[in-house]
């Protein structure tokens, strides 16, 4: 597991044993002596210095590449890196392995960018084309390495293979274990995310975060079952802040709170790539319009016609409270806006995330805002001489938080104004029971801890 190029599905940082460290492909690269020892008895014709030097330059010590070269080379192979690459990549087994096990795990958009960069960068070094693909390939997959001078290096054998694959129209490899859809740079099949975003304006995206998370395009709800839990959590975190950039450090702290910074950074890049591919499977990297990068921050952008219930709730509460502050002159507008806010708050924020530290303060904030909106609406309706509407609004506030004495008194007043003494009496009794529950001593056996 430690020698693999893919990151394990389990959280090693959280489940590691004492003294255990996570070793990536970078730390596993072999030097000249280790290469000689590793290939002893495997390399046809013997491990002479010239051939070892060529293999070191061709593979940069990547163990899997060394083993592939050793298996592919004839007994009398040439001793230059270029000649060794020519012989090694002539092997269908080597090409299939690189396609399936190395490139096949990349999201389609990232794979296309990698191919384009390898094809267009002159000389030995890869040059960033502004898409951020090289950073992601470095942090998330270990396929390139950023040097101290800011340039990126790639294992020459892999780069030569990428160059030979050529344009995006090259035939896709046969799917196998670990193969990612679209990794052959051919036409990418429709993914379960948003369809048809490559041409024309993006379709309207509608996000729902209260009571349960839901994302729809028109009347089509997106099916998240094919995505990993951390990708779904990232989507929910960005959705609740739709239209607002969220800094990468905040995302890492929220979703990888117990992981080392490097592990969290790699995990975030992989999750962002997967979410980007899910939302816009046909979009080129750097041209996505729903998951947008702004410096070191990321956000879900709402296209024209898109909505988010959290945004709408915030706007309705703010408008309603401003109107209510104007008194009688703003009463009608306050009732409309606050009533809209009350209807939007259909349940707690993102229950799927449970007691996650990042969501609890937000959940409490919106719970408090929902109570405030309903309480203010009850006051406005009572002042307008609409006691039934006031009682309904007060009842809604108490269904969210029953420990609001002022709202209980308002509910009793609304029933009395409506001439319903029995309902007022029942409200008084229910309020008394709530107070009694608060003042009751703890159960025996539960007050020691």
Coordinates of C-alpha atoms in Angstrom, one line a residue:
X1 CA 0.0 0.0 0.0
X2 CA 2.8 2.4 0.9
X3 CA 4.5 1.8 -2.5
X4 CA 1.5 2.7 -4.6
X5 CA 1.1 5.9 -6.5
X6 CA -2.6 6.1 -5.4
X7 CA -3.4 7.5 -2.0
X8 CA -5.2 4.9 0.2
X9 CA -8.9 5.3 0.8
X10 CA -8.4 5.2 4.6
X11 CA -7.2 8.3 6.5
X12 CA -3.7 7.1 7.4
X13 CA -3.0 10.3 9.5
X14 CA -6.0 9.5 11.7
X15 CA -5.5 5.7 12.0
X16 CA -1.7 5.6 12.0
X17 CA 0.2 3.5 14.6
X18 CA 2.8 5.1 16.9
X19 CA 5.9 5.9 14.9
X20 CA 4.3 5.2 11.5
X21 CA 4.9 7.7 8.7
X22 CA 3.2 8.0 5.3
X23 CA 5.7 7.4 2.5
X24 CA 4.8 8.7 -0.9
X25 CA 6.2 7.8 -4.4
X26 CA 8.6 10.7 -4.0
X27 CA 10.3 9.2 -1.0
X28 CA 10.4 5.8 -2.6
X29 CA 12.5 6.9 -5.6
X30 CA 15.7 4.9 -5.7
X31 CA 19.3 6.2 -6.2
X32 CA 22.0 4.6 -8.4
X33 CA 23.2 2.0 -5.8
X34 CA 19.6 1.0 -5.0
X35 CA 18.8 0.7 -8.7
X36 CA 21.7 -1.6 -9.2
X37 CA 20.7 -3.8 -6.3
X38 CA 17.0 -3.8 -7.4
X39 CA 17.8 -4.8 -10.9
X40 CA 20.4 -7.4 -10.1
X41 CA 19.4 -10.6 -11.8
X42 CA 16.5 -8.9 -13.6
X43 CA 18.1 -6.8 -16.2
X44 CA 19.0 -8.7 -19.4
X45 CA 22.7 -8.6 -20.2
X46 CA 23.7 -7.4 -16.7
X47 CA 23.5 -4.1 -14.9
X48 CA 26.5 -2.4 -16.4
X49 CA 27.2 1.2 -15.5
X50 CA 26.1 2.7 -18.8
X51 CA 22.8 1.0 -18.8
X52 CA 22.2 1.8 -15.1
X53 CA 22.9 5.5 -15.8
X54 CA 20.5 5.5 -18.8
X55 CA 17.8 3.8 -16.7
X56 CA 18.3 6.2 -13.8
X57 CA 17.8 9.2 -16.2
X58 CA 14.8 7.6 -17.9
X59 CA 13.0 6.5 -14.7
X60 CA 14.4 8.9 -12.1
X61 CA 14.4 5.9 -9.7
X62 CA 10.6 5.3 -10.0
X63 CA 10.5 1.6 -8.9
X64 CA 7.6 0.6 -11.1
X65 CA 9.2 2.2 -14.1
X66 CA 12.4 0.3 -13.4
X67 CA 10.6 -3.0 -13.2
X68 CA 8.7 -2.3 -16.4
X69 CA 11.9 -1.4 -18.3
X70 CA 13.7 -4.5 -17.0
X71 CA 10.9 -6.7 -18.2
X72 CA 10.7 -5.0 -21.6
X73 CA 14.3 -4.8 -22.5
X74 CA 16.0 -7.4 -24.7
X75 CA 19.3 -9.0 -23.7
X76 CA 21.3 -6.6 -25.8
X77 CA 19.6 -3.2 -25.4
X78 CA 21.1 0.1 -26.3
X79 CA 22.6 2.2 -23.5
X80 CA 21.1 5.6 -24.1
X81 CA 18.0 6.9 -22.3
X82 CA 16.3 7.6 -25.7
X83 CA 17.0 4.2 -27.0
X84 CA 15.8 2.6 -23.8
X85 CA 12.6 4.6 -23.9
X86 CA 12.1 3.5 -27.5
X87 CA 12.4 -0.1 -26.6
X88 CA 10.4 0.0 -23.4
X89 CA 7.5 1.9 -24.9
X90 CA 7.3 -0.5 -27.8
X91 CA 5.9 -3.0 -25.2
X92 CA 2.1 -3.1 -25.3
X93 CA 2.2 -4.3 -21.7
X94 CA 4.2 -1.3 -20.5
X95 CA 1.9 1.1 -22.4
X96 CA -1.2 -0.6 -21.0
X97 CA 0.1 -0.4 -17.4
X98 CA 0.9 3.3 -17.7
X99 CA -2.5 4.0 -19.3
X100 CA -4.5 2.0 -16.8
X101 CA -2.7 2.2 -13.4
X102 CA -1.0 5.6 -13.7
X103 CA -3.0 7.8 -16.0
X104 CA -6.3 6.0 -15.5
X105 CA -6.8 7.4 -12.0
X106 CA -6.7 11.0 -13.2
X107 CA -10.0 12.9 -13.7
X108 CA -10.6 13.4 -17.5
X109 CA -10.0 17.1 -17.5
X110 CA -6.8 16.9 -15.5
X111 CA -5.6 14.1 -17.8
X112 CA -6.2 16.2 -20.9
X113 CA -4.3 19.1 -19.4
X114 CA -1.4 16.8 -18.6
X115 CA -1.3 15.5 -22.1
X116 CA -1.4 19.0 -23.6
X117 CA 1.3 20.3 -21.3
X118 CA 3.6 17.4 -22.1
X119 CA 3.0 17.9 -25.8
X120 CA 3.6 21.7 -25.9
X121 CA 6.3 22.2 -23.3
X122 CA 9.7 22.5 -25.0
X123 CA 12.9 20.9 -23.6
X124 CA 13.1 18.9 -20.4
X125 CA 10.8 20.9 -18.2
X126 CA 7.0 21.2 -18.1
X127 CA 5.7 24.7 -18.0
X128 CA 2.5 25.8 -16.1
X129 CA -0.1 27.0 -18.6
X130 CA -2.2 28.8 -16.0
X131 CA -4.7 26.0 -15.3
X132 CA -3.1 24.9 -12.0
X133 CA -2.9 21.4 -13.4
X134 CA 0.8 20.9 -12.5
X135 CA 0.2 21.9 -8.9
X136 CA -2.6 19.3 -8.7
X137 CA -0.5 16.6 -10.4
X138 CA 2.3 17.3 -7.9
X139 CA 0.2 17.6 -4.7
X140 CA -2.5 15.1 -5.5
X141 CA -0.9 12.5 -7.6
X142 CA 2.9 12.8 -7.4
X143 CA 3.2 12.6 -11.2
X144 CA 5.3 15.7 -11.4
X145 CA 7.6 17.5 -9.1
X146 CA 8.0 21.2 -8.6
X147 CA 11.7 22.3 -8.5
X148 CA 13.1 25.1 -6.3
X149 CA 13.2 27.4 -9.3
X150 CA 9.4 26.9 -9.9
X151 CA 9.8 24.6 -12.9
X152 CA 8.2 21.2 -13.0
X153 CA 9.8 17.9 -13.7
X154 CA 8.3 14.7 -14.9
X155 CA 9.7 11.1 -15.1
X156 CA 11.1 11.1 -18.6
X157 CA 9.6 7.7 -19.4
X158 CA 6.1 8.9 -18.5
X159 CA 6.6 12.2 -20.3
X160 CA 7.7 10.4 -23.5
X161 CA 4.7 8.1 -23.2
X162 CA 2.4 11.1 -22.9
X163 CA 4.0 12.8 -25.9
X164 CA 3.5 9.7 -28.0
X165 CA -0.1 9.5 -27.1
X166 CA -0.5 12.7 -29.1
X167 CA -3.7 14.6 -29.5
X168 CA -6.9 14.1 -27.6
X169 CA -8.3 12.0 -30.4
X170 CA -5.9 9.1 -29.6
X171 CA -7.6 5.8 -29.0
X172 CA -8.5 5.2 -25.4
X173 CA -6.9 2.3 -23.5
X174 CA -9.0 -0.7 -22.7
X175 CA -10.6 -0.2 -19.3
X176 CA -9.2 -2.3 -16.4
X177 CA -8.7 -2.1 -12.7
X178 CA -8.2 1.5 -11.6
X179 CA -9.2 2.9 -15.0
X180 CA -10.9 6.3 -14.9
X181 CA -13.6 7.1 -17.4
X182 CA -12.2 9.5 -20.0
X183 CA -8.5 8.9 -19.1
X184 CA -7.8 7.9 -22.7
X185 CA -8.4 11.5 -23.9
X186 CA -11.1 10.3 -26.2
X187 CA -14.7 11.5 -26.0
X188 CA -15.7 11.5 -22.4
X189 CA -19.0 9.8 -21.6
X190 CA -21.6 11.8 -19.8
X191 CA -21.0 11.7 -16.0
X192 CA -23.8 11.8 -13.4
X193 CA -23.2 15.5 -12.9
X194 CA -24.5 18.4 -14.8
X195 CA -25.0 17.6 -18.5
X196 CA -24.1 19.7 -21.5
X197 CA -22.0 22.5 -20.0
X198 CA -19.4 22.6 -22.8
X199 CA -21.4 24.8 -25.1
X200 CA -23.7 27.7 -24.4
X201 CA -24.5 29.1 -21.0
X202 CA -24.3 26.7 -18.0
X203 CA -27.7 25.4 -16.9
X204 CA -29.3 26.9 -13.8
X205 CA -28.0 25.2 -10.6
X206 CA -30.3 25.1 -7.6
X207 CA -28.9 24.3 -4.2
X208 CA -30.8 23.3 -1.1
X209 CA -29.1 23.1 2.3
X210 CA -31.9 23.2 4.8
X211 CA -33.4 19.9 6.0
X212 CA -31.3 18.0 3.5
X213 CA -28.7 18.7 0.8
X214 CA -29.9 18.7 -2.7
X215 CA -28.5 20.0 -6.0
X216 CA -30.7 20.1 -9.1
X217 CA -30.5 21.3 -12.7
X218 CA -34.0 22.4 -13.6
X219 CA -36.1 19.5 -12.3
X220 CA -33.2 16.9 -12.5
X221 CA -31.7 16.1 -9.1
X222 CA -28.0 15.2 -9.2
X223 CA -27.1 11.7 -8.0
X224 CA -24.1 11.9 -5.7
X225 CA -23.8 8.2 -5.0
X226 CA -20.9 7.8 -7.4
X227 CA -18.8 10.3 -5.4
X228 CA -16.7 9.8 -2.3
X229 CA -18.0 11.1 1.1
X230 CA -15.3 13.7 1.3
X231 CA -16.2 15.1 -2.2
X232 CA -19.8 15.3 -1.0
X233 CA -18.8 17.1 2.2
X234 CA -16.7 19.6 0.1
X235 CA -19.7 20.2 -2.2
X236 CA -22.0 20.9 0.9
X237 CA -19.4 23.2 2.5
X238 CA -19.1 25.2 -0.8
X239 CA -22.9 25.1 -1.4
X240 CA -23.7 26.8 1.9
X241 CA -21.3 29.6 0.9
X242 CA -22.5 29.6 -2.8
X243 CA -21.2 32.7 -4.6
X244 CA -18.6 33.4 -1.9
X245 CA -14.9 32.3 -2.2
X246 CA -13.8 30.0 0.6
X247 CA -10.0 29.9 1.3
X248 CA -8.2 26.6 0.8
X249 CA -6.9 26.7 4.4
X250 CA -10.4 26.9 5.7
X251 CA -11.5 24.0 3.5
X252 CA -8.5 21.9 4.7
X253 CA -9.2 22.8 8.4
X254 CA -12.9 21.9 8.0
X255 CA -12.6 18.6 6.1
X256 CA -9.1 17.3 7.2
X257 CA -8.9 18.7 10.8
X258 CA -6.6 16.0 12.2
X259 CA -4.4 15.6 9.1
X260 CA -0.9 17.0 8.5
X261 CA -0.9 20.0 6.2
X262 CA 0.6 18.1 3.3
X263 CA -1.9 15.3 3.5
X264 CA -4.8 17.8 3.8
X265 CA -3.5 19.7 0.7
X266 CA -3.3 16.6 -1.4
X267 CA -6.7 15.5 -0.2
X268 CA -8.2 18.9 -1.1
X269 CA -6.8 18.9 -4.6
X270 CA -8.1 15.4 -5.3
X271 CA -11.5 16.3 -3.9
X272 CA -11.7 19.5 -5.9
X273 CA -10.7 17.7 -9.1
X274 CA -13.4 15.0 -8.5
X275 CA -16.1 17.6 -7.7
X276 CA -15.1 19.7 -10.8
X277 CA -15.4 16.6 -13.0
X278 CA -18.7 15.6 -11.4
X279 CA -20.3 19.0 -11.9
X280 CA -18.9 19.7 -15.4
X281 CA -17.6 16.5 -16.9
X282 CA -17.1 17.9 -20.4
X283 CA -15.4 21.1 -19.4
X284 CA -11.7 21.8 -19.9
X285 CA -9.7 22.5 -16.8
X286 CA -9.5 26.2 -16.1
X287 CA -12.8 26.8 -18.0
X288 CA -15.3 25.4 -15.5
X289 CA -18.0 27.8 -14.6
X290 CA -19.6 26.2 -11.6
X291 CA -16.6 25.4 -9.4
X292 CA -14.4 28.5 -9.7
X293 CA -11.0 29.2 -8.3
X294 CA -10.1 32.7 -7.2
X295 CA -6.5 32.9 -6.0
X296 CA -6.2 30.6 -3.1
X297 CA -10.0 30.3 -2.6
X298 CA -12.7 28.2 -4.3
X299 CA -16.5 28.7 -4.7
X300 CA -19.5 27.3 -6.3
X301 CA -20.8 30.0 -8.7
X302 CA -24.5 30.3 -9.4
X303 CA -25.2 30.9 -13.1
X304 CA -28.0 33.2 -14.1
X305 CA -31.3 31.7 -12.8
X306 CA -29.5 29.6 -10.2
X307 CA -30.6 29.7 -6.6
X308 CA -29.4 28.6 -3.1
X309 CA -31.9 28.5 -0.3
X310 CA -29.3 29.8 2.2
X311 CA -28.7 32.9 0.1
X312 CA -32.4 33.5 -0.4
X313 CA -33.0 33.0 3.4
X314 CA -30.3 35.6 4.2
X315 CA -31.7 38.1 1.8
X316 CA -35.3 37.6 3.0
X317 CA -34.4 38.0 6.7
X318 CA -32.3 41.1 6.0
X319 CA -35.1 42.7 4.0
X320 CA -37.7 41.8 6.5
X321 CA -35.8 43.1 9.5
X322 CA -35.1 46.4 7.7
X323 CA -38.8 46.8 6.8
X324 CA -39.9 45.9 10.3
X325 CA -37.6 48.6 11.7
X326 CA -39.7 51.2 9.7
X327 CA -42.8 50.4 11.8
X328 CA -46.2 50.7 10.2
X329 CA -44.8 52.1 6.9
X330 CA -42.8 48.9 6.3
X331 CA -45.2 46.4 7.9
X332 CA -46.5 44.8 4.7
X333 CA -43.1 44.4 3.2
X334 CA -41.8 43.0 6.5
X335 CA -44.6 40.5 6.6
X336 CA -43.9 39.4 3.0
X337 CA -40.1 39.1 3.4
X338 CA -40.2 37.5 6.8
X339 CA -42.9 35.1 5.8
X340 CA -40.8 34.0 2.8
X341 CA -37.8 33.5 5.2
X342 CA -39.9 31.3 7.5
X343 CA -41.0 29.2 4.5
X344 CA -37.4 28.8 3.3
X345 CA -36.2 27.4 6.7
X346 CA -37.6 23.9 6.3
X347 CA -35.2 22.3 8.8
X348 CA -31.7 22.4 10.3
X349 CA -28.8 23.2 8.1
X350 CA -27.0 20.2 6.4
X351 CA -28.0 17.4 8.7
X352 CA -25.9 15.1 6.6
X353 CA -22.8 16.6 8.3
X354 CA -23.8 15.7 11.8
X355 CA -21.8 17.4 14.5
X356 CA -18.9 18.3 12.3
X357 CA -17.1 21.3 13.8
X358 CA -17.3 23.5 10.8
X359 CA -21.1 23.2 10.4
X360 CA -22.3 23.4 14.0
X361 CA -21.8 27.2 14.4
X362 CA -23.4 27.8 11.0
X363 CA -26.3 25.5 12.0
X364 CA -26.9 27.4 15.2
X365 CA -26.7 30.8 13.5
X366 CA -29.4 29.9 11.0
X367 CA -31.5 28.3 13.7
X368 CA -31.3 31.5 15.7
X369 CA -32.1 33.6 12.5
X370 CA -35.1 31.4 11.8
X371 CA -36.4 32.0 15.3
X372 CA -35.8 35.7 15.0
X373 CA -37.5 35.9 11.6
X374 CA -40.6 34.1 12.9
X375 CA -40.7 36.1 16.2
X376 CA -40.5 39.4 14.3
X377 CA -43.1 38.2 11.9
X378 CA -45.4 37.4 14.8
X379 CA -44.9 40.9 16.2
X380 CA -45.6 42.5 12.9
X381 CA -48.8 40.5 12.2
X382 CA -50.1 41.2 15.7
X383 CA -49.5 44.9 15.2
X384 CA -51.4 44.7 11.9
X385 CA -54.4 43.2 13.7
X386 CA -53.9 39.7 12.3
X387 CA -53.8 37.5 15.4
X388 CA -54.2 34.2 13.6
X389 CA -51.2 34.9 11.4
X390 CA -49.3 36.1 14.5
X391 CA -50.1 32.9 16.3
X392 CA -49.0 30.8 13.4
X393 CA -45.6 32.6 13.2
X394 CA -45.1 32.3 16.9
X395 CA -45.9 28.6 16.8
X396 CA -43.3 28.2 14.0
X397 CA -40.6 30.0 16.1
X398 CA -41.4 27.7 19.1
X399 CA -41.2 24.6 16.9
X400 CA -37.6 25.6 16.1
X401 CA -36.7 26.6 19.7
X402 CA -39.3 26.1 22.5
X403 CA -37.2 27.9 25.1
X404 CA -38.2 31.4 24.1
X405 CA -40.2 33.1 26.8
X406 CA -41.0 36.2 24.8
X407 CA -42.4 34.2 22.0
X408 CA -44.6 32.2 24.4
X409 CA -46.0 35.4 25.8
X410 CA -46.6 36.7 22.2
X411 CA -48.5 33.5 21.4
X412 CA -50.7 33.9 24.4
X413 CA -51.4 37.5 23.4
X414 CA -52.2 36.5 19.8
X415 CA -54.8 34.0 21.0
X416 CA -56.4 36.5 23.4
X417 CA -56.6 39.1 20.7
X418 CA -58.3 36.5 18.5
X419 CA -60.8 35.9 21.3
X420 CA -59.6 32.3 21.9
X421 CA -59.2 32.1 25.6
X422 CA -58.9 28.3 25.6
X423 CA -56.0 28.4 23.1
X424 CA -54.4 31.1 25.3
X425 CA -54.8 28.9 28.4
X426 CA -53.3 25.8 26.6
X427 CA -50.3 27.9 25.4
X428 CA -49.8 29.1 29.0
X429 CA -49.8 25.5 30.3
X430 CA -47.3 24.4 27.6
X431 CA -45.0 27.2 28.5
X432 CA -45.2 26.2 32.1
X433 CA -44.2 22.7 31.2
X434 CA -41.2 23.9 29.3
X435 CA -40.1 26.0 32.3
X436 CA -40.6 23.0 34.6
X437 CA -38.4 20.9 32.3
X438 CA -35.6 23.5 32.5
X439 CA -35.8 23.8 36.3
X440 CA -36.2 20.1 37.0
X441 CA -33.2 18.5 38.8
X442 CA -31.1 16.0 36.8
X443 CA -32.1 12.4 36.9
X444 CA -30.3 10.4 39.6
X445 CA -27.2 8.9 38.2
X446 CA -26.8 11.5 35.5
X447 CA -25.7 14.4 37.7
X448 CA -22.2 13.1 38.5
X449 CA -20.5 13.7 35.2

